[in-house]
Coordinates of C-alpha atoms in Angstrom, one line a residue:
M1 CA -40.2 1.5 30.2
G2 CA -37.1 -0.4 31.6
V3 CA -37.1 -1.8 35.1
V4 CA -34.8 0.9 36.6
Y5 CA -35.4 0.3 40.3
K6 CA -33.7 -3.2 40.2
L7 CA -30.4 -1.8 39.1
K8 CA -27.4 -1.4 41.4
P9 CA -26.5 2.3 42.0
E10 CA -23.0 1.8 40.5
I11 CA -24.5 0.8 37.2
K12 CA -26.8 3.8 37.1
E13 CA -23.8 6.1 38.0
F14 CA -21.7 4.4 35.2
I15 CA -24.4 5.0 32.6
I16 CA -24.8 8.7 33.7
E17 CA -21.1 9.3 33.7
K18 CA -20.6 7.8 30.2
K19 CA -23.5 9.8 28.8
Q20 CA -22.1 13.0 30.3
S21 CA -18.6 12.4 28.9
N22 CA -19.9 11.5 25.5
P23 CA -23.4 13.0 24.7
I24 CA -23.5 11.4 21.2
L25 CA -23.2 7.9 22.7
S26 CA -26.3 5.9 21.7
C27 CA -28.4 3.6 23.9
R28 CA -27.2 0.7 21.7
G29 CA -23.6 1.6 22.4
M30 CA -24.3 1.9 26.1
V31 CA -25.7 -1.6 26.1
G32 CA -22.4 -3.0 25.1
L33 CA -20.4 -0.9 27.6
V34 CA -22.6 -2.0 30.5
E35 CA -22.3 -5.7 29.4
D36 CA -18.5 -5.4 29.2
N37 CA -18.1 -3.8 32.6
F38 CA -20.9 -5.4 34.7
N39 CA -21.7 -8.7 32.8
I40 CA -25.3 -7.7 32.6
K41 CA -27.4 -7.0 29.5
L42 CA -29.8 -4.1 29.8
S43 CA -32.5 -3.1 27.3
K44 CA -32.2 0.1 25.4
S45 CA -35.4 1.3 27.0
T46 CA -34.0 0.8 30.5
I47 CA -30.9 2.8 29.6
N48 CA -33.0 5.5 28.0
S49 CA -35.1 5.8 31.2
I50 CA -32.0 6.4 33.3
I51 CA -30.7 9.0 30.9
K52 CA -34.1 10.7 30.6
A53 CA -34.4 10.9 34.4
V54 CA -31.4 13.1 34.7
N55 CA -32.2 15.2 31.6
L56 CA -29.4 13.8 29.5
S57 CA -31.6 12.7 26.6
S58 CA -30.6 13.8 23.1
P59 CA -33.2 16.1 21.4
V60 CA -35.7 14.4 19.2
G61 CA -35.5 14.7 15.4
R62 CA -32.8 15.0 12.9
R63 CA -30.0 17.4 13.7
R64 CA -26.6 18.3 12.4
K65 CA -23.9 16.3 14.1
K66 CA -21.2 18.3 15.9
R67 CA -17.6 17.5 15.1
R68 CA -15.9 15.7 17.9
R69 CA -13.4 17.9 19.6
M70 CA -10.1 16.3 20.6
R71 CA -8.6 17.0 24.0
K72 CA -5.0 18.0 24.0
I73 CA -2.8 15.4 25.7
E74 CA 0.6 15.5 27.1
I75 CA 2.1 13.2 24.4
L76 CA 1.2 15.6 21.6
T77 CA 2.9 18.5 23.6
Q78 CA 6.0 16.4 23.9
I79 CA 5.9 15.6 20.2
H80 CA 5.8 19.3 19.4
Q81 CA 8.7 20.1 21.7
E82 CA 10.8 17.2 20.5
A83 CA 10.2 18.0 16.8
Q84 CA 12.2 21.3 17.3
K85 CA 15.4 19.4 18.1
P86 CA 17.9 18.9 15.3
L87 CA 19.5 15.7 14.3
V88 CA 23.1 15.0 15.5
E89 CA 25.6 14.5 12.6
V90 CA 28.5 12.0 13.2
P91 CA 30.2 11.3 9.9
V92 CA 31.5 7.7 9.4
E93 CA 31.8 5.3 6.5
P94 CA 28.4 4.1 5.0
P95 CA 27.5 0.5 5.7
Q96 CA 28.0 -2.3 3.2
L97 CA 24.6 -4.0 3.2
E98 CA 23.9 -7.4 1.7
Q99 CA 22.6 -7.5 -1.8
K100 CA 20.2 -10.3 -2.3
V101 CA 17.5 -10.9 -4.9
V102 CA 14.6 -13.0 -3.7
P103 CA 12.7 -14.9 -6.5
L104 CA 8.9 -14.6 -6.6
S105 CA 7.1 -17.7 -5.7
D106 CA 4.0 -18.8 -7.6
E107 CA 2.6 -21.1 -4.9
R108 CA -1.2 -20.8 -4.5
I109 CA -3.5 -21.4 -1.5
P110 CA -6.9 -22.9 -0.9
Q111 CA -10.0 -20.7 -0.2
L112 CA -10.7 -20.1 3.5
E113 CA -13.9 -21.5 4.8
P114 CA -16.1 -18.8 6.5
E115 CA -16.0 -18.3 10.3
Q116 CA -13.2 -20.8 10.8
A117 CA -9.6 -20.2 11.8
Q118 CA -7.6 -22.5 9.5
T119 CA -4.0 -22.9 8.5
L120 CA -3.4 -22.2 4.8
Q121 CA -0.8 -21.0 2.3
V122 CA -0.9 -17.6 0.8
E123 CA -2.6 -17.0 -2.6
P124 CA -1.4 -14.1 -4.8
P125 CA -4.2 -11.6 -5.4
Q126 CA -5.8 -11.9 -8.8
L127 CA -5.4 -8.2 -9.7
E128 CA -6.2 -8.6 -13.4
S129 CA -9.7 -9.7 -12.7
Q130 CA -10.5 -7.0 -10.1
L131 CA -9.0 -4.1 -11.9
V132 CA -11.2 -3.0 -14.9
N133 CA -12.0 0.2 -16.7
P134 CA -14.4 2.4 -14.7
P135 CA -17.8 3.0 -16.4
I136 CA -17.5 5.5 -19.2
D137 CA -20.2 7.7 -17.7
I138 CA -18.6 8.4 -14.3
E139 CA -19.5 12.0 -13.6
N140 CA -19.7 12.3 -9.9
L141 CA -17.5 11.7 -6.8
G142 CA -19.9 9.2 -5.3
V143 CA -19.0 6.5 -7.9
I144 CA -15.3 7.1 -7.2
L145 CA -15.8 6.8 -3.4
F146 CA -17.9 3.7 -3.7
K147 CA -15.5 2.0 -6.1
S148 CA -12.7 2.8 -3.7
A149 CA -14.6 1.1 -0.9
D150 CA -15.4 -1.8 -3.1
Y151 CA -11.7 -2.2 -4.0
I152 CA -11.0 -2.7 -0.3
L153 CA -13.9 -5.0 0.4
G154 CA -13.5 -7.0 -2.8
G155 CA -17.3 -7.4 -3.3
T156 CA -17.6 -6.9 -7.1
H157 CA -14.6 -9.2 -7.7
H158 CA -16.2 -12.0 -5.7
F159 CA -19.6 -11.4 -7.3
M160 CA -18.1 -11.7 -10.7
E161 CA -16.4 -15.0 -9.9
E162 CA -19.6 -16.4 -8.5
I163 CA -21.8 -15.2 -11.4
K164 CA -19.3 -16.5 -13.9
R165 CA -20.0 -20.0 -12.6
Y166 CA -23.6 -19.8 -13.7
L167 CA -23.6 -17.6 -16.8
N168 CA -21.9 -18.3 -20.1
Q169 CA -20.0 -15.1 -19.9
K170 CA -16.2 -15.3 -20.0
N171 CA -15.3 -11.6 -20.4
E172 CA -14.6 -10.5 -16.9
N173 CA -14.4 -6.8 -17.8
T174 CA -17.9 -6.9 -19.2
L175 CA -19.2 -8.9 -16.2
I176 CA -17.7 -6.4 -13.7
N177 CA -19.0 -3.3 -15.6
N178 CA -22.5 -4.8 -15.7
I179 CA -22.3 -5.5 -11.9
E180 CA -21.0 -2.1 -11.2
S181 CA -23.8 -0.4 -13.2
I182 CA -26.4 -2.3 -11.2
I183 CA -24.8 -1.6 -7.8
Y184 CA -24.2 2.1 -8.5
E185 CA -27.5 2.8 -10.1
P186 CA -28.6 5.3 -7.3
L187 CA -25.5 7.4 -8.2
L188 CA -25.4 6.9 -12.0
G189 CA -29.1 7.2 -12.7
S190 CA -31.2 4.7 -14.7
S191 CA -29.8 1.2 -15.4
Q192 CA -31.6 1.2 -18.8
G193 CA -30.2 -1.5 -21.0
L194 CA -29.4 -3.8 -18.1
Y195 CA -32.9 -5.1 -17.5
S196 CA -32.3 -8.2 -19.7
Y197 CA -29.0 -8.8 -17.8
L198 CA -30.9 -8.6 -14.5
T199 CA -33.5 -11.0 -15.9
D200 CA -30.8 -13.5 -16.7
L201 CA -29.4 -13.2 -13.2
Q202 CA -32.8 -13.6 -11.6
Q203 CA -33.3 -16.9 -13.4
V204 CA -30.4 -18.4 -11.4
K205 CA -32.3 -19.2 -8.2
E206 CA -29.1 -19.9 -6.2
L207 CA -27.5 -16.5 -6.8
P208 CA -29.3 -14.4 -4.2
A209 CA -28.3 -16.8 -1.4
S210 CA -24.7 -17.3 -2.6
L211 CA -24.1 -13.5 -3.1
S212 CA -25.6 -12.8 0.3
K213 CA -23.1 -15.3 1.8
I214 CA -20.3 -13.5 0.1
I215 CA -21.4 -10.2 1.6
S216 CA -21.4 -11.7 5.1
E217 CA -17.9 -13.1 4.6
I218 CA -16.2 -10.0 3.2
F219 CA -17.9 -7.4 5.6
L220 CA -15.7 -8.2 8.5
D221 CA -13.7 -5.6 10.5
I222 CA -10.1 -6.9 10.9
S223 CA -8.4 -4.7 13.4
G224 CA -5.0 -6.3 13.4
I225 CA -2.6 -8.9 12.2
K226 CA -0.9 -11.0 15.0
F227 CA 2.6 -12.1 14.0
N228 CA 3.5 -15.4 15.7
L229 CA 7.2 -15.9 15.8
S230 CA 9.1 -19.2 16.0
N231 CA 10.3 -18.4 19.6
N232 CA 6.6 -18.0 20.6
S233 CA 6.9 -14.2 21.0
V234 CA 4.3 -12.0 19.2
F235 CA 3.8 -8.5 17.9
Y236 CA 0.8 -6.8 16.1
I237 CA 0.3 -4.6 13.1
D238 CA -3.0 -2.8 12.5
G239 CA -5.1 -3.5 9.4
Q240 CA -4.0 -0.5 7.5
L241 CA -0.2 -0.9 8.3
Y242 CA 0.3 2.3 10.2
T243 CA 2.8 0.8 12.7
V244 CA 3.8 -2.1 15.0
W245 CA 1.8 -2.5 18.2
S246 CA 2.7 -4.1 21.5
T247 CA -1.0 -4.9 22.3
P248 CA -3.8 -6.4 20.3
Y249 CA -6.1 -3.6 21.4
I250 CA -5.8 -1.4 18.3
P251 CA -8.2 1.5 17.5
S252 CA -10.9 0.3 15.1
Y253 CA -10.2 3.4 13.0
F254 CA -7.1 1.5 11.7
S255 CA -8.9 -1.7 10.7
S256 CA -9.4 -3.1 7.3
T257 CA -11.1 -6.1 5.5
P258 CA -10.0 -9.7 5.1
Y259 CA -9.7 -9.2 1.3
N260 CA -7.5 -6.1 1.6
I261 CA -5.2 -7.6 4.3
R262 CA -4.7 -10.8 2.2
C263 CA -3.5 -8.6 -0.6
Y264 CA -1.1 -6.8 1.8
V265 CA 0.2 -10.2 2.9
N266 CA 0.8 -11.3 -0.6
K267 CA 2.4 -8.0 -1.7
Y268 CA 4.7 -7.5 1.2
L269 CA 5.4 -11.0 2.6
K270 CA 5.2 -13.3 -0.4
A271 CA 6.4 -11.1 -3.2
D272 CA 9.5 -9.0 -3.2
N273 CA 7.9 -5.6 -2.4
P274 CA 9.2 -3.8 0.7
F275 CA 6.8 -3.8 3.7
V276 CA 5.9 -0.1 4.0
L277 CA 4.8 1.1 7.5
F278 CA 3.8 4.7 8.1
T279 CA 5.9 5.2 11.3
A280 CA 8.0 3.4 13.9
P281 CA 6.3 3.1 17.2
G282 CA 7.5 4.7 20.4
Y283 CA 8.9 8.0 21.6
E284 CA 11.9 7.9 23.8
Q285 CA 13.1 4.4 22.7
P286 CA 12.1 1.8 20.1
T287 CA 9.8 -0.8 21.3
K288 CA 10.9 -4.4 21.7
E289 CA 8.2 -5.5 19.3
F290 CA 9.4 -3.1 16.6
F291 CA 12.9 -4.7 16.7
E292 CA 11.2 -8.1 16.6
F293 CA 9.4 -6.9 13.4
M294 CA 12.7 -5.9 11.8
S295 CA 14.5 -9.1 12.9
S296 CA 11.7 -11.4 11.6
L297 CA 11.8 -9.8 8.2
E298 CA 15.5 -10.1 8.0
G299 CA 15.1 -13.8 7.9
A300 CA 16.8 -14.4 11.3
E301 CA 16.4 -17.5 13.4
N302 CA 13.4 -15.9 15.1
R303 CA 11.3 -16.2 11.9
I304 CA 7.6 -15.5 11.3
A305 CA 5.8 -18.8 11.9
S306 CA 2.2 -17.7 11.1
L307 CA -0.1 -14.7 10.9
S308 CA -3.5 -14.5 12.7
L309 CA -6.2 -12.1 11.5
Y310 CA -8.5 -10.9 14.3
G311 CA -11.3 -8.5 14.8
D312 CA -13.8 -7.6 17.5
K313 CA -13.3 -9.2 20.9
L314 CA -9.9 -10.5 19.5
K315 CA -11.6 -13.3 17.7
E316 CA -9.3 -14.9 15.1
S317 CA -10.9 -15.3 11.7
E318 CA -8.0 -16.7 9.7
V319 CA -4.5 -18.1 10.1
I320 CA -1.9 -17.8 7.4
V321 CA 1.4 -19.7 7.3
L322 CA 4.2 -18.2 5.2
P323 CA 5.9 -20.8 2.9
D324 CA 9.5 -19.9 3.5
N325 CA 12.0 -18.1 5.8
R326 CA 13.9 -15.6 3.6
K327 CA 15.1 -12.1 3.9
R328 CA 12.3 -9.5 3.3
Y329 CA 12.6 -5.7 3.2
F330 CA 10.9 -2.9 5.0
I331 CA 10.5 0.9 4.8
F332 CA 9.2 3.1 7.6
G333 CA 9.1 6.7 8.7
L334 CA 11.1 8.0 11.7
W335 CA 10.3 11.5 13.2
P336 CA 13.2 13.7 14.3
W337 CA 12.0 13.6 17.9
Q338 CA 12.0 9.8 18.1
F339 CA 14.7 7.6 19.8
I340 CA 17.2 10.5 20.3
K341 CA 19.2 8.5 22.8
F342 CA 19.0 5.3 20.9
R343 CA 20.0 6.3 17.4
K344 CA 23.4 7.3 16.0
V345 CA 23.4 9.3 12.8
N346 CA 26.4 8.1 10.8
K347 CA 25.9 10.3 7.8
I348 CA 23.7 13.0 6.3
G349 CA 24.5 14.0 2.8
E350 CA 23.8 17.2 0.8
F351 CA 20.1 18.1 0.3
R352 CA 18.9 18.0 -3.3
P353 CA 15.4 18.7 -4.9
F354 CA 12.9 15.9 -5.3
I355 CA 9.5 15.9 -6.9
F356 CA 6.8 13.3 -6.1
E357 CA 5.2 13.5 -9.5
P358 CA 1.6 12.1 -8.8
L359 CA 0.9 15.0 -6.5
N360 CA 3.5 17.4 -7.8
L361 CA 4.9 17.5 -4.3
N362 CA 8.2 19.4 -4.1
L363 CA 10.6 18.3 -1.4
Y364 CA 14.4 18.3 -0.6
I365 CA 16.1 15.1 0.4
A366 CA 19.5 14.0 1.6
D367 CA 20.9 10.5 2.0
V368 CA 21.3 9.2 5.6
D369 CA 22.9 6.3 7.4
I370 CA 21.5 5.7 10.9
E371 CA 22.1 3.1 13.6
L372 CA 19.2 2.2 15.9
S373 CA 19.6 0.3 19.2
Q374 CA 17.1 -1.3 21.7
P375 CA 18.4 -2.0 25.2
D376 CA 15.9 -4.8 26.0
V377 CA 16.9 -7.0 23.1
N378 CA 20.5 -5.9 23.0
K379 CA 20.4 -5.6 19.2
R380 CA 21.4 -2.9 16.7
F381 CA 20.2 -2.2 13.1
I382 CA 22.1 -0.1 10.6
L383 CA 19.7 1.4 8.1
I384 CA 19.9 3.7 5.1
G385 CA 17.4 6.1 3.7
C386 CA 16.8 9.8 3.3
A387 CA 15.9 12.9 5.4
I388 CA 13.1 15.1 4.1
K389 CA 12.8 18.9 4.2
L390 CA 10.0 21.1 2.6
N391 CA 12.6 23.7 1.5
P392 CA 16.4 24.1 1.7
N393 CA 16.3 26.3 4.8
D394 CA 13.7 24.1 6.6
K395 CA 14.3 21.8 9.5
I396 CA 14.2 18.0 8.8
R397 CA 10.6 16.9 8.8
L398 CA 10.9 13.1 8.5
L399 CA 13.4 10.3 8.0
V400 CA 12.5 7.4 5.8
L401 CA 14.6 4.4 6.5
T402 CA 15.0 0.9 5.0
N403 CA 17.0 -2.3 5.0
L404 CA 17.1 -2.4 1.2
P405 CA 20.5 -3.1 -0.3
Y406 CA 22.5 0.1 -0.9
K407 CA 22.7 1.4 -4.4
E408 CA 23.0 4.7 -6.2
N409 CA 19.9 7.0 -6.2
Q410 CA 18.5 4.8 -3.4
G411 CA 16.8 7.8 -1.8
E412 CA 14.6 8.7 -4.8
S413 CA 13.4 5.2 -5.6
M414 CA 12.8 4.3 -1.9
L415 CA 11.0 7.6 -1.1
N416 CA 8.7 7.0 -4.1
L417 CA 7.7 3.7 -2.6
Y418 CA 7.0 5.3 0.8
L419 CA 5.1 8.3 -0.6
N420 CA 3.0 6.2 -2.9
R421 CA 1.7 4.6 0.3
W422 CA 1.9 7.5 2.7
P423 CA 1.9 10.8 0.7
N424 CA 0.5 13.2 3.4
L425 CA 3.3 13.0 6.0
E426 CA 2.6 15.4 8.9
E427 CA -1.2 15.6 8.2
T428 CA -1.4 11.8 8.4
F429 CA 0.5 11.8 11.7
Q430 CA -1.9 14.4 13.1
D431 CA -4.9 12.3 12.1
Y432 CA -3.3 9.2 13.4
S433 CA -2.6 10.9 16.8
R434 CA -6.2 12.2 17.0
K435 CA -7.6 8.8 16.5
I436 CA -5.4 7.2 19.1
E437 CA -6.4 10.0 21.5
F438 CA -10.1 9.5 20.8
F439 CA -9.7 5.8 21.3
S440 CA -8.0 6.3 24.6
Y441 CA -10.6 8.7 26.1
S442 CA -13.9 7.9 24.3
A443 CA -16.6 5.6 25.6
N444 CA -17.0 4.5 22.0
S445 CA -13.4 3.4 21.8
R446 CA -14.2 -0.3 21.3
H447 CA -16.9 0.3 18.7
F448 CA -16.2 -1.8 15.6
L449 CA -17.7 -1.5 12.1
S450 CA -20.7 -3.9 12.4
K451 CA -23.5 -5.3 10.4
E452 CA -25.8 -4.4 13.3
D453 CA -25.2 -0.7 12.5
L454 CA -26.5 -1.1 8.9
P455 CA -30.1 -0.4 7.8
A456 CA -32.4 -3.4 8.1
W457 CA -31.6 -6.0 5.5
E458 CA -34.5 -7.5 3.6
D459 CA -34.6 -11.3 3.0
N460 CA -32.6 -12.2 -0.1
S461 CA -35.6 -14.2 -1.3
Q462 CA -36.8 -10.8 -2.8
G463 CA -34.3 -11.3 -5.6
I464 CA -30.9 -10.5 -6.9
K465 CA -31.6 -6.8 -7.1
S466 CA -32.2 -6.5 -3.4
V467 CA -28.8 -8.2 -2.7
F468 CA -27.0 -5.5 -4.8
E469 CA -29.1 -2.8 -3.1
H470 CA -27.9 -4.1 0.3
Y471 CA -24.3 -4.1 -0.9
F472 CA -24.7 -0.5 -2.0
K473 CA -25.7 0.4 1.6
I474 CA -22.6 -1.4 2.9
L475 CA -20.4 0.7 0.5
D476 CA -22.1 3.9 1.7
Y477 CA -21.5 2.9 5.3
Y478 CA -17.9 2.0 4.7
V479 CA -17.2 5.4 2.9
R480 CA -18.7 7.3 5.8
W481 CA -16.9 5.3 8.4
H482 CA -13.4 5.1 6.9
F483 CA -13.0 8.0 4.4
L484 CA -14.9 10.9 5.9
P485 CA -14.2 12.8 9.1
F486 CA -15.5 11.9 12.5
G487 CA -19.3 12.3 12.8
Y488 CA -20.2 11.3 9.2
E489 CA -20.6 7.6 10.2
N490 CA -23.9 8.8 11.8
Q491 CA -25.1 10.9 8.9
D492 CA -27.7 9.6 6.4
F493 CA -27.2 8.9 2.8
S494 CA -29.2 11.9 1.5
T495 CA -27.0 14.3 3.5
V496 CA -23.7 12.8 2.4
K497 CA -24.9 12.6 -1.2
E498 CA -25.8 16.3 -1.2
Q499 CA -22.4 17.3 0.3
F500 CA -20.1 14.8 -1.5
Y501 CA -21.5 12.1 -3.7
S502 CA -23.2 14.4 -6.2
L503 CA -20.1 16.5 -6.8
K504 CA -19.0 16.5 -10.4
V505 CA -15.4 15.3 -11.2
K506 CA -12.9 15.5 -13.9
L507 CA -11.0 12.3 -14.9
D508 CA -7.5 12.5 -16.3
T509 CA -6.4 9.1 -17.6
Q510 CA -3.6 10.2 -20.0
Q511 CA -0.8 8.8 -17.8
K512 CA -0.3 5.1 -18.2
D513 CA -0.1 4.2 -14.5
I514 CA -2.2 6.9 -12.9
I515 CA -5.8 8.1 -13.0
L516 CA -6.3 11.6 -11.5
V517 CA -9.7 12.5 -10.2
K518 CA -10.4 16.2 -9.5
P519 CA -13.6 17.2 -7.8
E520 CA -15.0 20.4 -9.4
V521 CA -15.0 22.6 -6.3
T522 CA -13.1 25.7 -5.1
S523 CA -11.7 26.5 -1.7
T524 CA -14.9 28.4 -0.9
Y525 CA -17.0 25.2 -1.0
P526 CA -18.6 24.8 2.5
Y527 CA -17.3 21.3 2.9
Y528 CA -13.9 21.8 1.3
K529 CA -11.9 20.8 4.4
E530 CA -14.0 17.6 4.9
L531 CA -13.5 16.8 1.2
D532 CA -9.8 17.4 1.5
Y533 CA -9.7 15.0 4.4
A534 CA -11.4 12.3 2.4
C535 CA -8.9 12.8 -0.5
H536 CA -6.0 12.2 2.0
R537 CA -7.5 9.1 3.4
I538 CA -8.3 7.5 0.0
N539 CA -4.8 8.4 -1.3
E540 CA -3.3 6.4 1.5
R541 CA -5.1 3.2 0.5
E542 CA -3.4 2.6 -2.8
I543 CA -6.7 2.2 -4.7
M544 CA -6.3 0.8 -8.2
F545 CA -8.6 1.4 -11.2
G546 CA -8.3 0.6 -14.9
D547 CA -5.3 -1.4 -16.2
N548 CA -3.3 -1.2 -12.9
Q549 CA -3.9 2.6 -12.8
R550 CA -3.3 4.1 -9.3
L551 CA -6.1 6.4 -8.2
W552 CA -5.2 9.8 -6.9
L553 CA -7.8 12.3 -5.7
I554 CA -6.7 15.9 -6.0
L555 CA -8.2 19.2 -5.0
E556 CA -7.1 22.1 -7.1

């Protein structure tokens, strides 16, 4: 029993108020909230005593988690009203934008030491070694979901590199397939035929400790990237590249992993690929930070000096210095209700049909030229792009804009780049808004993905098999946290396996650059909506299988 009588009344009132506003808040979560607000660390039993005394204890035993219901806020009402307003058309001559081809650099960087913020150059991701053919006997959705989580964490790729140091095995595809077969054994069934391989691994005494160290380094929640500019100003981008933020306090739902973010940095800031954001930030006017983002990528004097990756409690885990100051390109979505007084529509062309082939998505698009201004920085940007409708008689749903050089059929090629990253449009914006709302009002708003929330981890001295079993639990946790709807982060493995992991799937690998995965369910399936949600979230992460085959999850 906790020592309740020594507590100040305001602490008791704080605990009761938080529990009343969020009944699913655990005693462990409450410990952190009390420590943050009162600089005092209480035991879970003390908190439980206070909650129990006012009859707020949760019922004992396993129970079905209720979905979190979002409260409607004024911002979403404003969004709905503003979305009805049409764009203003003011025809003028299209801008002549600079055409410049930036060569790809092959410069490499050293490996970051764990738990140290160091300055380093950027290393291109070794995609060839991480992208291998999936196991032939993939028959269930669980393997697809776990492989997607592993692609983001980078565990199998790092395991392969470490094991290759000890075993005389040069074929990386074979190594990765063997590692995956061991990790996914609870989903695939028996690992018959791999016992001799496991025996070889167990003979390397150093492996359990070295692979455990890898797990501790890759399982970090990076909530954001801090862009440090040459004039000492800063802006922030979340770990999944939804938008530019003015504050480092970004909802943990938009976090990613160090491995995934390094790949983003190499793809968008070192190579020639446009930096693709889901949406511009702000409602009535663009934010100062968003204009600094565009200016810094343009290669202006106020260049990007370095990037800082940070996570829980804003602790920096890594610093990256970009090797040059050159013009880079960006693409972002702009909603019709955004920046009405600070945009000038120079041109809207005729609408024409467009098909996004991976999802067979039929749209109508028109070329646009738009000028954006920001009063605080006294700067203007002239951008090109396309307006999107769902049918010829529909209102404009979204503008996709870019600073890419103008060329014929720019709209189609640029929109394919955007939709390949953000294919769900309004559904993604609704999910994005709900998560921001929940972050703003929930007592759990500062909760990060943490090793402390994982099942107890046995000592790695038990052998290499126990290390892989622990990584399997991490993948399960990551899937529930980032791919499934609110509430599933608290479900157990058996429940999620019954509802999702055990579902049969069809694989279509006939197209060279795409692998289509279709769960074998109908719209009457009890968890169809939840499964549809998971498909949307995974399709936004650009997961790659096979020989550079882009994964698409599709419900028929």
